[in-house]
Coordinates of C-alpha atoms in Angstrom, one line a residue:
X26 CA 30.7 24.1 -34.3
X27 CA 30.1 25.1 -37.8
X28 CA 32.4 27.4 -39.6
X29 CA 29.8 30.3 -39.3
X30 CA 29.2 30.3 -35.5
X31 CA 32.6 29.7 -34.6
X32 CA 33.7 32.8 -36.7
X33 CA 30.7 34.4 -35.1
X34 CA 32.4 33.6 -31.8
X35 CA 35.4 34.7 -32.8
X36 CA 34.7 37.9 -33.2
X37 CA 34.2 38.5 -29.4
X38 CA 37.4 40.7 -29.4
X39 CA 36.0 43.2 -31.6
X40 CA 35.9 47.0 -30.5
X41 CA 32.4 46.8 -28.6
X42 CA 33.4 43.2 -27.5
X43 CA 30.0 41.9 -29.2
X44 CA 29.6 37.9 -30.0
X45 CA 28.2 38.1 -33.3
X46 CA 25.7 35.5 -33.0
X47 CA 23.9 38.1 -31.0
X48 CA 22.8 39.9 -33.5
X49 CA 21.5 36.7 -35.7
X50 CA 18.7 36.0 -33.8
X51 CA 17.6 33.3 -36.0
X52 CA 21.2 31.4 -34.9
X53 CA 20.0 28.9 -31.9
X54 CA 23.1 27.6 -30.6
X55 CA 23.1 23.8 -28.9
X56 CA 24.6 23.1 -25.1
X57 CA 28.0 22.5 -26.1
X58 CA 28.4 25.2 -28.8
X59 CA 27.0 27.5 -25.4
X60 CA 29.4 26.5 -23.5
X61 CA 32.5 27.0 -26.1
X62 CA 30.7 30.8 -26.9
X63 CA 30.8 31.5 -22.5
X64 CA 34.8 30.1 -22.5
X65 CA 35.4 31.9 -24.8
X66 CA 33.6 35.3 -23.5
X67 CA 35.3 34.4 -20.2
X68 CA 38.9 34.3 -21.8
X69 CA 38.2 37.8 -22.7
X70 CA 35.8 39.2 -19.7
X71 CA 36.5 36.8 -16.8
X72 CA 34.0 38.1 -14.2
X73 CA 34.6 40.3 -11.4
X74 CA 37.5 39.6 -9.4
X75 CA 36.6 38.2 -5.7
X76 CA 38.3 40.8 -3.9
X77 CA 36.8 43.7 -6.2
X78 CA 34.1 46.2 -5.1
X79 CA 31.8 44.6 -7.4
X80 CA 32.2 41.1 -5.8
X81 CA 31.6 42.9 -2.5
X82 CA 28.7 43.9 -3.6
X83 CA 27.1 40.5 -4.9
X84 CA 28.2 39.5 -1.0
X85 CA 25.5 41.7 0.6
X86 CA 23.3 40.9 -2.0
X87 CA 23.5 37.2 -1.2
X88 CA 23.4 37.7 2.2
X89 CA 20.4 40.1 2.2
X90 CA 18.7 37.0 0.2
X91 CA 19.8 34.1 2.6
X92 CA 17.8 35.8 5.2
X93 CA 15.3 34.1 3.7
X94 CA 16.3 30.5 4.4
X95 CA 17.7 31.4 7.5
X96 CA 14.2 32.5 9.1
X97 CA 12.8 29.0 8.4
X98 CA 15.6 27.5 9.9
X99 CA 14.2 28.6 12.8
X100 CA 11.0 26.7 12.8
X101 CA 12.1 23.0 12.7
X102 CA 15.1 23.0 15.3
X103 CA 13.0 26.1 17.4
X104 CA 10.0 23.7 17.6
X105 CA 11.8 20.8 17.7
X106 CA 14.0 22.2 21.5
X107 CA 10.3 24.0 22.2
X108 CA 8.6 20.4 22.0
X109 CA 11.1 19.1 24.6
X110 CA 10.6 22.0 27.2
X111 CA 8.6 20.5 30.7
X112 CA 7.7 24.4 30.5
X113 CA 6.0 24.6 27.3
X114 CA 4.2 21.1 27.7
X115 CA 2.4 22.0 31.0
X116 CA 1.5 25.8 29.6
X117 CA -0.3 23.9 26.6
X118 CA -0.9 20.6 28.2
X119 CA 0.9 18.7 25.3
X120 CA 3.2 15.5 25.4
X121 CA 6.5 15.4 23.4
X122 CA 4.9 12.9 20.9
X123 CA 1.3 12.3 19.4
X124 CA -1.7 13.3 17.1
X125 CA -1.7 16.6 19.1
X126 CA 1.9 17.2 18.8
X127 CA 1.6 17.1 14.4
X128 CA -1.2 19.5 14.6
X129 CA 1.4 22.0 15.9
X130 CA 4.0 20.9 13.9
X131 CA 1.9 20.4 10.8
X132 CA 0.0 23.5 10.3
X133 CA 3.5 25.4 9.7
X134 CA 3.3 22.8 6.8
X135 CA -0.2 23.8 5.7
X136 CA 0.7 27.5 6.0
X137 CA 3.8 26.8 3.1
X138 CA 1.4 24.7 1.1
X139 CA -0.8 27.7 1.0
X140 CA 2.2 30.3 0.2
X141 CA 2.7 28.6 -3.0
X142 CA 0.0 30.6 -4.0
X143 CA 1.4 34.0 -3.5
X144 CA 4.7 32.6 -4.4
X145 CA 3.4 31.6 -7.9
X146 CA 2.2 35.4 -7.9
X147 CA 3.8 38.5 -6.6
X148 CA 7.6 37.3 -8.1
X149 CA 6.3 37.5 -11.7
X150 CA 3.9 40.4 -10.9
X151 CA 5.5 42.9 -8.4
X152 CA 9.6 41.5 -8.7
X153 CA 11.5 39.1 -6.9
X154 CA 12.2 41.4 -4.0
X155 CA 9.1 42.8 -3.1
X156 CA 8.1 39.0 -3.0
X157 CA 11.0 38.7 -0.7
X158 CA 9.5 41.5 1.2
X159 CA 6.0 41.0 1.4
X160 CA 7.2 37.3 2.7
X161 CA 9.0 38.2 5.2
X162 CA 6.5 40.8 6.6
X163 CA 3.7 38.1 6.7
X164 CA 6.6 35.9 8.8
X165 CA 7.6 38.7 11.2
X166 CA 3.2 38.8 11.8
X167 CA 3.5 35.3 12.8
X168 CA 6.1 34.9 14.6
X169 CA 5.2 37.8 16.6
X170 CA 1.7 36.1 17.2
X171 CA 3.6 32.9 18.0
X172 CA 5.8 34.8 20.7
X173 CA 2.6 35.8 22.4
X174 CA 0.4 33.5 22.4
X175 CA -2.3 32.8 25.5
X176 CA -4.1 29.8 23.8
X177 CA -2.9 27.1 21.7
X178 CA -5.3 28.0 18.8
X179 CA -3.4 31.5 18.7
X180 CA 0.1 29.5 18.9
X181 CA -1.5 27.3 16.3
X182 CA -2.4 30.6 13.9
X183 CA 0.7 32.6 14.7
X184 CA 2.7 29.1 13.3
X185 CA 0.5 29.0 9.9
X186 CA 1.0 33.0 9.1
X187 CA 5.2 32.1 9.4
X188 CA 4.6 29.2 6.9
X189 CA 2.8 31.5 4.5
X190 CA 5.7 34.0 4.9
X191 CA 8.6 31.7 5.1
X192 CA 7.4 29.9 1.7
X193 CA 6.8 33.3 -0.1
X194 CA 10.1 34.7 0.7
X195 CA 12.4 31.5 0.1
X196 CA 10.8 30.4 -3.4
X197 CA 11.7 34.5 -4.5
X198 CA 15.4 34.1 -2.8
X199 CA 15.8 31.1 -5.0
X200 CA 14.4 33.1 -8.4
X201 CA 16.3 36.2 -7.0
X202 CA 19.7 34.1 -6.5
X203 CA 19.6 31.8 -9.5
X204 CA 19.0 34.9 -11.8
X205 CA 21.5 37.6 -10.8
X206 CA 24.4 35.2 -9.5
X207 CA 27.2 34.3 -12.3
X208 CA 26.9 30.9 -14.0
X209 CA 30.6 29.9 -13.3
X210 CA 29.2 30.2 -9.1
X211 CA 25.7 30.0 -9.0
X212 CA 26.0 26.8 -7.3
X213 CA 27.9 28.2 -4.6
X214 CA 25.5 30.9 -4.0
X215 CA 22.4 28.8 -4.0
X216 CA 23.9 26.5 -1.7
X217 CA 24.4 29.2 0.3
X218 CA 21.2 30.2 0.4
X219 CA 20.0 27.1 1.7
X220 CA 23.0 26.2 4.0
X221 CA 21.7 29.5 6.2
X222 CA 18.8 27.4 7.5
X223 CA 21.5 26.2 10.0
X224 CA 22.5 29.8 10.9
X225 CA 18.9 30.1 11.7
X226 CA 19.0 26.4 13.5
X227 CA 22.2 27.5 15.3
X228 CA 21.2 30.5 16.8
X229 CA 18.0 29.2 18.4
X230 CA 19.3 25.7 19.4
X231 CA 22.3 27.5 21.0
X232 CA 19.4 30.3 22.4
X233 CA 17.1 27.1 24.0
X234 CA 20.6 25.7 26.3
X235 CA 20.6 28.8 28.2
X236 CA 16.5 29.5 28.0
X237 CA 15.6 26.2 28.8
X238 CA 17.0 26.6 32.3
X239 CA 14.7 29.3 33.1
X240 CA 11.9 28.2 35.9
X241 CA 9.2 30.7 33.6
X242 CA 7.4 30.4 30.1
X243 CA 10.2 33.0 28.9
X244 CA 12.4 30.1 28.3
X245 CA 10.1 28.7 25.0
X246 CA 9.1 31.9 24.1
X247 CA 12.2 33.9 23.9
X248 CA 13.2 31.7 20.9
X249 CA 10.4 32.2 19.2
X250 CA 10.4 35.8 18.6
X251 CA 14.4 35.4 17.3
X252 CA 13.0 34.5 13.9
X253 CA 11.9 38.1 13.6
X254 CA 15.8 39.0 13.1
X255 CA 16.8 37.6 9.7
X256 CA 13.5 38.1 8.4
X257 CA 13.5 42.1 9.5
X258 CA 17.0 42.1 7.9
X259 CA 16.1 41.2 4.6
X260 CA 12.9 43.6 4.9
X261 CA 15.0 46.4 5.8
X262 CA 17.7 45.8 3.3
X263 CA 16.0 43.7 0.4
X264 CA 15.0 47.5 -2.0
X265 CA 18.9 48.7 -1.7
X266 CA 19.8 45.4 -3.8
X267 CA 19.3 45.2 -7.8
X268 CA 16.2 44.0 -9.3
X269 CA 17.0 40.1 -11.2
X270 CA 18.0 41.2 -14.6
X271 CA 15.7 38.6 -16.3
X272 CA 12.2 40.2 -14.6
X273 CA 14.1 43.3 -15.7
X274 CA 14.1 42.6 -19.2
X275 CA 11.0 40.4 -19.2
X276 CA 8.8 43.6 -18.2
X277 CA 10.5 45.5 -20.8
X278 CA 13.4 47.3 -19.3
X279 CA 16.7 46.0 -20.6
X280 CA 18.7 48.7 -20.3
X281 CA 18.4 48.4 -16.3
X282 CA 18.9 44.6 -16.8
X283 CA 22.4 45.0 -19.0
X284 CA 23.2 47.2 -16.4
X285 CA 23.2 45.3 -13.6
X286 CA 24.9 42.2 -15.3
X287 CA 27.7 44.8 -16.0
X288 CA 28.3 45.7 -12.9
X289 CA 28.0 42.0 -11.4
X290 CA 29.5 39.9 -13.6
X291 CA 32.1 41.8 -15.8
X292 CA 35.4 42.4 -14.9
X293 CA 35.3 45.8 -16.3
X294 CA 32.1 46.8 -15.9
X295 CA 31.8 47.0 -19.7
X296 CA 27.6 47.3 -20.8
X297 CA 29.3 45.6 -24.6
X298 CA 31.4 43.1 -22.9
X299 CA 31.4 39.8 -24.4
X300 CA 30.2 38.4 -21.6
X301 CA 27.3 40.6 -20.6
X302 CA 26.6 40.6 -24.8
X303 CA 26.2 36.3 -24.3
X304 CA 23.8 36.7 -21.5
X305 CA 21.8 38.9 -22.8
X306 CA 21.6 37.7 -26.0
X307 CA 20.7 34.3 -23.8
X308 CA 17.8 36.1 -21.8
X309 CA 16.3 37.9 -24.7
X310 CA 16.4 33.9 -26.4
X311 CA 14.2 32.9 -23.6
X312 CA 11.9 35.3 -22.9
X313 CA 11.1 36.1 -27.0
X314 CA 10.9 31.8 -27.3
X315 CA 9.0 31.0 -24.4
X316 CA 7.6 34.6 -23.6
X317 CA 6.8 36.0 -20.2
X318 CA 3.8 34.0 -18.7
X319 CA 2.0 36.6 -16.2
X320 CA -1.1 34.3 -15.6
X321 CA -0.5 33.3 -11.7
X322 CA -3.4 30.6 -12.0
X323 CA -1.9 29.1 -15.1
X324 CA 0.4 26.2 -14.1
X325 CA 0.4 24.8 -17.9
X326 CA 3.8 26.4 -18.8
X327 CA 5.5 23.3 -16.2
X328 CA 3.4 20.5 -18.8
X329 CA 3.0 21.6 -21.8
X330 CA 6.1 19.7 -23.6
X331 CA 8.1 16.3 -23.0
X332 CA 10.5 18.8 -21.8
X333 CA 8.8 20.9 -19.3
X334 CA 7.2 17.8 -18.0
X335 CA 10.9 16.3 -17.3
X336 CA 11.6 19.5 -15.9
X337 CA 8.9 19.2 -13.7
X338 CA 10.1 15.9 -12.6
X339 CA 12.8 17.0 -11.5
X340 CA 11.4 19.4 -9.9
X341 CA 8.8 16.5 -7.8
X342 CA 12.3 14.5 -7.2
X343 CA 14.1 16.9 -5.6
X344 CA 10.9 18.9 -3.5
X345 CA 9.8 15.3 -2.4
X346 CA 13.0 13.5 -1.8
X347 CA 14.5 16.4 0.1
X348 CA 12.2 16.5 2.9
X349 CA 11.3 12.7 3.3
X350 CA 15.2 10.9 3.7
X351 CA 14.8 11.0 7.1
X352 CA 16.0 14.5 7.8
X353 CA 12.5 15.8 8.9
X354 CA 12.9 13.4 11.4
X355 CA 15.9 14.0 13.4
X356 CA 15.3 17.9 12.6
X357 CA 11.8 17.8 14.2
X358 CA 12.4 15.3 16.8
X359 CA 16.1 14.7 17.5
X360 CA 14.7 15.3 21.3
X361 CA 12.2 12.7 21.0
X362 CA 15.1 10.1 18.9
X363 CA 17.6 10.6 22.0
X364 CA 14.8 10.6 24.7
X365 CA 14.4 7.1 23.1
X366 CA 18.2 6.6 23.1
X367 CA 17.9 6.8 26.7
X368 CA 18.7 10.5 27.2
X369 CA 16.3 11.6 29.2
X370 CA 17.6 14.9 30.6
X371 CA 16.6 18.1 29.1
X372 CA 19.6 20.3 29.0
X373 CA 21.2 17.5 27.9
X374 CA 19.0 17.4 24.9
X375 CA 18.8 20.7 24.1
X376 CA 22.6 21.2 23.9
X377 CA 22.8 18.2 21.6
X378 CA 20.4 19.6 19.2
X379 CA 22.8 22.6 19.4
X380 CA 25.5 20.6 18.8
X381 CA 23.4 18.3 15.9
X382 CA 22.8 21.8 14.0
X383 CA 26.4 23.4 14.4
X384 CA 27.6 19.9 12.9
X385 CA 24.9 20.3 10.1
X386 CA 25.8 23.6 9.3
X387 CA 29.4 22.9 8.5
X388 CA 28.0 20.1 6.1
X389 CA 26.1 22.5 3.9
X390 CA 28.8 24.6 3.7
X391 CA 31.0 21.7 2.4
X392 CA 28.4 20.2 0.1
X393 CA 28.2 24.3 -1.2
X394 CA 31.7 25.0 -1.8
X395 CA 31.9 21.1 -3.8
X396 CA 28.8 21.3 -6.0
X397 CA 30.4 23.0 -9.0
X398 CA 33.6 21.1 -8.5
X399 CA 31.9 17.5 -8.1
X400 CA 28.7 18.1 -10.0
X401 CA 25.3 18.0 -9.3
X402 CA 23.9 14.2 -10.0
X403 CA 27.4 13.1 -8.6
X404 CA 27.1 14.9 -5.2
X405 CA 23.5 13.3 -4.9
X406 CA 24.4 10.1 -5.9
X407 CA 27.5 10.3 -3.0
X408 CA 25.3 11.3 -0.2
X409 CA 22.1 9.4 -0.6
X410 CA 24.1 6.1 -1.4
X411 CA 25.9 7.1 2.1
X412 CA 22.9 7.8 4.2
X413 CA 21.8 4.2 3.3
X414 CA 24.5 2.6 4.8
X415 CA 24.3 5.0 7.9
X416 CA 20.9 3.9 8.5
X417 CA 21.4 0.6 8.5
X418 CA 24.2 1.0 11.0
X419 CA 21.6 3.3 13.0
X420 CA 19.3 0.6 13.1
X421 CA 21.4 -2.1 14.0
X422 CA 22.7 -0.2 17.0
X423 CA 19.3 1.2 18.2
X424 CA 17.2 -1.5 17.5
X425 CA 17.3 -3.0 20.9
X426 CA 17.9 -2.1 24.7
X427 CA 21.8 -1.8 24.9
X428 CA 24.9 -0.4 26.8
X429 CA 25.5 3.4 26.7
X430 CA 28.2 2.8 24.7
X431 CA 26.0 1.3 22.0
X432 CA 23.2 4.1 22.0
X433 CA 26.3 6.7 22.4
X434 CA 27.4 5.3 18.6
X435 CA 23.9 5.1 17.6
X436 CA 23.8 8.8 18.3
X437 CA 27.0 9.3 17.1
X438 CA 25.5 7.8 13.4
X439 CA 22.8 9.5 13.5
X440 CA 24.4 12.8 13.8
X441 CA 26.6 12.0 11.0
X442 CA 23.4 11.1 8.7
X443 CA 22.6 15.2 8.8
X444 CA 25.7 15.9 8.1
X445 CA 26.1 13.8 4.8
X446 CA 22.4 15.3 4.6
X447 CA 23.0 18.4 4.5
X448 CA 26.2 18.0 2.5
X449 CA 24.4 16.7 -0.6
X450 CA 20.9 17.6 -0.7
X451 CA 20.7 21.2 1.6
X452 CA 22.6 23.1 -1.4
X453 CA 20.4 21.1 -4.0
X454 CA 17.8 22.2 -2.4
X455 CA 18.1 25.5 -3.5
X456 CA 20.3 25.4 -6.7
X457 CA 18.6 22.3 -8.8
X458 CA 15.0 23.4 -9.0
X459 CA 16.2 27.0 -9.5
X460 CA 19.0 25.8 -12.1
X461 CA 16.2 23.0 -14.5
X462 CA 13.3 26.1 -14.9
X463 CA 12.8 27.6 -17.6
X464 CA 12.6 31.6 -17.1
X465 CA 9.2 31.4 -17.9
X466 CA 7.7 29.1 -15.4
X467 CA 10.8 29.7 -12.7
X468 CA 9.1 32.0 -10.0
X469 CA 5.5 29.3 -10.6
X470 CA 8.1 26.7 -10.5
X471 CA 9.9 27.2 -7.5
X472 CA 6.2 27.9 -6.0
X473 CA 5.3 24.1 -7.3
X474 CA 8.9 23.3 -5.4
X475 CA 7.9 24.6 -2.3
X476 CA 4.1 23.1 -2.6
X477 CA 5.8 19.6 -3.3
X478 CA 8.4 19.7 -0.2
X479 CA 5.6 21.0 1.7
X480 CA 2.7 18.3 0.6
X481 CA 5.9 15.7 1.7
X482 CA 6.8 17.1 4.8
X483 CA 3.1 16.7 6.0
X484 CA 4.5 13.0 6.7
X485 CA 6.8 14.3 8.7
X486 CA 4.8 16.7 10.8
X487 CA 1.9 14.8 11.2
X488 CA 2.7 11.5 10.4
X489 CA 6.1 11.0 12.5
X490 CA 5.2 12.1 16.2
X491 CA 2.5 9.2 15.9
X492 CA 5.0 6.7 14.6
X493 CA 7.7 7.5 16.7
X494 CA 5.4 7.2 19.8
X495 CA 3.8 3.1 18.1
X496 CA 7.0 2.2 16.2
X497 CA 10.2 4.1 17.8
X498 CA 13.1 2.4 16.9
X499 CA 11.9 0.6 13.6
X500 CA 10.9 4.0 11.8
X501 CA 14.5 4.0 10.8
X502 CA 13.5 0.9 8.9
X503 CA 10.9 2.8 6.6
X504 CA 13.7 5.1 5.8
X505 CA 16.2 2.8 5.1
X506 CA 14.0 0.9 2.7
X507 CA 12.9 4.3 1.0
X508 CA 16.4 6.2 0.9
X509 CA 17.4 2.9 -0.8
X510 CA 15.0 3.7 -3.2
X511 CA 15.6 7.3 -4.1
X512 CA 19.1 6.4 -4.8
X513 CA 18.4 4.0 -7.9
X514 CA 15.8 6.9 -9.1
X515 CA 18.3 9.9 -9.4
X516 CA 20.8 7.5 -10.6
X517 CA 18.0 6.6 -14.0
X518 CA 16.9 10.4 -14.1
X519 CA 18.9 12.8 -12.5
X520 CA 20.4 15.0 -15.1
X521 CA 23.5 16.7 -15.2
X522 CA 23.5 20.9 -15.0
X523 CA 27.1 21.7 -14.0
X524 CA 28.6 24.4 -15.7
X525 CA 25.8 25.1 -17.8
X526 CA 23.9 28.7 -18.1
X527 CA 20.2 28.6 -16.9
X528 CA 19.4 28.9 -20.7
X529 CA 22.0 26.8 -21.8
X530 CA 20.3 23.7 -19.6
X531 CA 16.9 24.2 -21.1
X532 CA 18.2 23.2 -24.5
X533 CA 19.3 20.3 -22.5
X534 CA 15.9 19.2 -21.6
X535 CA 14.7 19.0 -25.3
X536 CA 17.1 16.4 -26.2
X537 CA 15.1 12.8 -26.3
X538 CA 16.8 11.9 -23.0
X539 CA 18.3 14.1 -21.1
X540 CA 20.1 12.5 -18.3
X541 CA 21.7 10.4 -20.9
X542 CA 22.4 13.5 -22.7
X543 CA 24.2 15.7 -19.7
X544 CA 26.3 12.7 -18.3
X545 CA 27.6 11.3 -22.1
X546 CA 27.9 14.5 -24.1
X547 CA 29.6 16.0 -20.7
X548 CA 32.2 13.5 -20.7
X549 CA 33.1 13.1 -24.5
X550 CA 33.1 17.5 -24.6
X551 CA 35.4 17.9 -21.3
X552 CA 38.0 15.3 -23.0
X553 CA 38.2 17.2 -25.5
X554 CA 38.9 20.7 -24.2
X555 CA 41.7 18.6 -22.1
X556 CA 43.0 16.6 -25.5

C-alpha cells in the first residue's frame, strides 16, 4: 500500500473514527489494499457481538427473509410425496411418470421463468422488501388455488401463480441478505437462506407420512396449503425489518442507510465508526461509478464490459449447474428412483423422502457454517468432485436386478449424493450470485439467476419423468458424464470471493483474469499477514 493510503488508514483511530481515504474520493483502492483498510476498521470496530441485542436483531431479520426459500422448498419434495399418492393419481387420472406428469411439474418452472420479470423490477423500484412481499402474496394466491383445486387445469394454474411468487420473493431475499448482512458472515447467512428450502422439504415430507395414510383426497391436499405458512410469515413480518442500506442510499437517502449499518454491524453503534465510515465510503464508490440503473427492461448493465460479462458467467455456471447435477432428480422423483429400486410401498416411500430431506437439511447447514472457513471455489470443487464418484457407485449398484442388500446400498448412495449436494452447492446457491454482482445490476442479476436455474430445471421437470419411465436406471449415466464435466469448468473459471466486501470483489472482476487473480493474489496476501 503506498505511503499515502496506508497513512490514510491509519488514521482510523481519530476522534470521529473516520478512514481518511473516505473523504478522497478520487483514491480507488485495489482488493488487497480493501481488505487491509476492513482489518484494520475491524481491529478498531469489530462488529456486533453475537450475543448482543443487535445480533438478535439481524437473527429475525434473517429469519423473516429465509421464509422465502423455505416456501419453495415446499414444491419439489410436496410434489414429489403428492406424485406418489394412489389418492392423488386416481383424483387426476395421472401415472407416477410421463409427458403428463412434467406438465405438472414443469409449469411451476414456467411460472419462475416468468417471475424473473417482476424480479428484475419491483427490488430496484419499490425495495427489496416489498418485492419480498408482493412475492409472497402472489405465492399464498397459488398455493391456495392449488389446495383447492376440482380440475387439473386449476391444479395446473394454482402451481404457475406459486412459481411467479416463489421466484419474486427468493431473488429479493438474496439482494435483501447479501446487502444488509456483514461481510466477515455473509456467507453464513446466505447459506442460510438457501439451506431453509429443507425446513420447507421437512415439514411437508414429514406432513405426507401421516396424510398419506388417509383413505380421502385430504391426504395430498393438506400439504399443499402448508406452503402458505412461511410465505404469510415473511408477509406479516417483512415491513418491521430495515430497508437494504444500498437501495437506501441508491434512492438518495443515506442517512437512513448509515443508520442501519450502525446499528447492524458496529459494535458500538457508532454512525462515524471506522467500520460503518469503510462501507459507506464503499457503497457511495459503487453507486456514483456504476450509478443506479432503474430501467427494468434494460439487461445491458450484466454485458456491457469483459467484466460484467465474467460476472455474468458466473452467474450462468452457478444458476445452470445448480439445478442439473442430478439433484432435481432425486428431489422430484426420489419416489419414482426407489419405486425402481424395488420399493414399491407407499408409506414406505414417503417416510424415506422424509428421511432423504431431514438428511439434506443437516448438509446445508454444514456446507453454511464451512463456506467462509473453506472458501467458496474450494467447497465446490469438494463436493462436485465427490458426487462423481458417488454416482458411479450408484450406477454400478443399480444398474441391474440385484439382492435387497445391493439396492439397500444403492439407496444408501444416493441419499448421500444430496447430502454432499446440498453441502456444497445449496449455500452457493444463494451466496455466489448474490456475492459476484455488481450493486447496479444485483436485483436484475439475481432475476437472470433465477431465469437461468429455472430455463435448466425445465430438464428436470419435463424432461426427467419421460426418461426415467424409457431409460430408468441409466439416467444416472447422463449425470455422471455431466457432473464430471462441471467439475473441470469451475475448476478453469470459478473465482475466489472469500473474505472480500461485495464492492471489494468487483474490483476483482476487472483484473485480466480473475480466477487466476482470487486463487494467486489470495495465497501470496494471507502468507503474509501470517509471516
Amino acid at each position: 500500500m503506498s505511503d499515502h493510503k496506508h497513512s490514510s488508514v491509519e488514521k482510523a483511530g481519530d476522534e470521529l473514527g473516520e478512514v481518511a481515504f473516505v473523504e478522497d474520493k478520487a483514491t480507488r483502492l485495489t482488493p488487497r489494499e480493501k481488505q487491509d483498510a476492513l482489518k484494520q476498521a475491524l481491529a478498531i470496530d469489530p462488529g456486533v457481538k453475537s450475543t448482543s441485542w443487535p445480533a438478535f436483531q439481524l437473527y429475525l431479520i434473517v429469519l423473516v427473509a429465509c421464509c422465502c426459500s423455505g416456501d419453495s422448498g415446499f414444491d419439489g419434495t410436496v410434489m414429489g410425496g403428492v406424485n406418489s399418492m394412489t389418492q392423488y393419481q386416481k383424483y387426476f387420472g395421472m401415472n407416477a411418470a410421463g409427458a403428463k406428469t412434467g406438465i405438472v411439474f414443469g409449469i411451476y418452472t414456467i411460472g419462475s421463468l416468468v417471475g424473473a420479470i417482476p424480479a428484475s423490477y419491483l427490488p430496484d423500484r419499490f425495495g427489496r422488501r416489498a418485492s419480498m412481499f408482493i412475492g409472497n402474496a402472489i405465492l399464498i394466491v397459488g398455493a391456495i388455488t392449488t389446495g383447492t383445486a376440482k380440475t387439473k387445469s386449476t391444479f395446473i394454474g394454482g402451481r404457475f401463480l406459486t412459481g411467479v411468487g416463489s421466484a419474486t420473493a427468493g431473488a429479493s431475499a438474496k439482494s435483501f441478505l447479501a446487502e444488509i448482512t456483514p461481510p466477515q458472515s455473509r456467507g453464513l447467512y446466505l447459506g442460510l437462506l438457501n439451506s431453509f428450502y429443507y425446513v420447507g422439504q421437512m415439514t411437508a415430507t414429514g406432513m405426507m407420512v401421516s396424510t398419506g395414510n388417509y383413505n380421502n383426497n385430504l391426504s395430498w391436499r393438506l400439504p399443499l396449503f402448508v406452503q402458505i405458512v412461511p410465505a404469510a410469515l415473511n408477509v406479516i413480518f417483512v415491513f418491521l425489518c430495515p430497508e437494504s442500506p444500498r437501495w437506501l442510499y441508491s434512492v438518495g437517502k443515506p442517512e437512513k442507510a448509515r443508520a442501519i449499518l450502525a446499528n447492524l454491524h458496529s459494535s458500538t453503534g457508532d454512525l462515524n465508526s471506522p467500520l460503518i465510515n469503510l462501507e459507506m465510503y464503499e457503497i457511495e464508490e459503487t453507486i456514483r461509478l456504476g450509478g443506479g440503473d432503474k430501467s427494468w427492461w434494460d439487461f445491458r448493465s450484466l454485458f456491457r464490459t469483459a467484466a460484467d460479462r465474467y460476472r455474468a458467467w458466473m452467474v450462468i455456471l452457478i444458476g445452470a449447474f445448480g439445478q442439473l447435477s442430478g439433484n432435481g432428480l432425486i428431489t422430484y422423483f426420489l419416489p419414482v428412483l426407489l419405486n425402481n429400486a424395488g420399493i414399491t410401498s407407499q408409506n414406505r416411500k414417503l417416510t424415506l423422502n422424509f428421511v432423504n430431506s431431514v438428511t439434506s437439511f443437516i448438509g446445508a447447514l454444514a456446507g453454511s457454517a464451512s463456506v467462509d472457513h473453506i472458501g467458496r471455489r474450494k467447497l465446490l470443487l469438494i463436493s462436485t468432485g465427490s458426487l462423481v464418484c458417488c454416482l458411479a457407485i450408484v450406477t454400478g449398484l443399480l444398474s441391474s436386478t440385484g439382492t435387497s442388500a445391493r439396492s439397500s446400498a444403492g439407496i444408501s448412495f444416493i441419499y448421500l449424493f444430496m447430502v454432499i449436494f446440498s453441502f456444497g452447492w445449496t449455500p452457493m446457491q444463494a451466496l455466489y450470485g448474490a456475492e459476484v454482482l455488481s450493486y447496479e445490476a444485483r436485483a436484475k442479476g439475481l432475476a437472470f439467476l433465477n431465469l437461468v436455474a429455472q430455463a435448466s430445471s425445465c430438464i428436470n421437470t419435463f424432461a426427467l419423468p419421460v426418461a426415467l419411465e424409457k431409460l430408468t436406471w441409466k439416467v444416472y449415466i447422463i449425470f455422471l458424464a455431466w457432473d464430471t464435466f462441471e467439475f473441470l469448468v469451475i475448476y478453469f473459471t470459478l473465482v475466489e470471493t472469500k473474505g472480500l466486501t461485495l464492492e471489494e470483489i468487483e474490483e476483482v472482476f476487472a483484473q485480466p483474469n480473475p480466477r487466476k487473480y482470487s486463487t494467486e493474489n489470495r495465497e501470496r496476501f494471507l502468507a503474509a499477514n501470517a509471516a
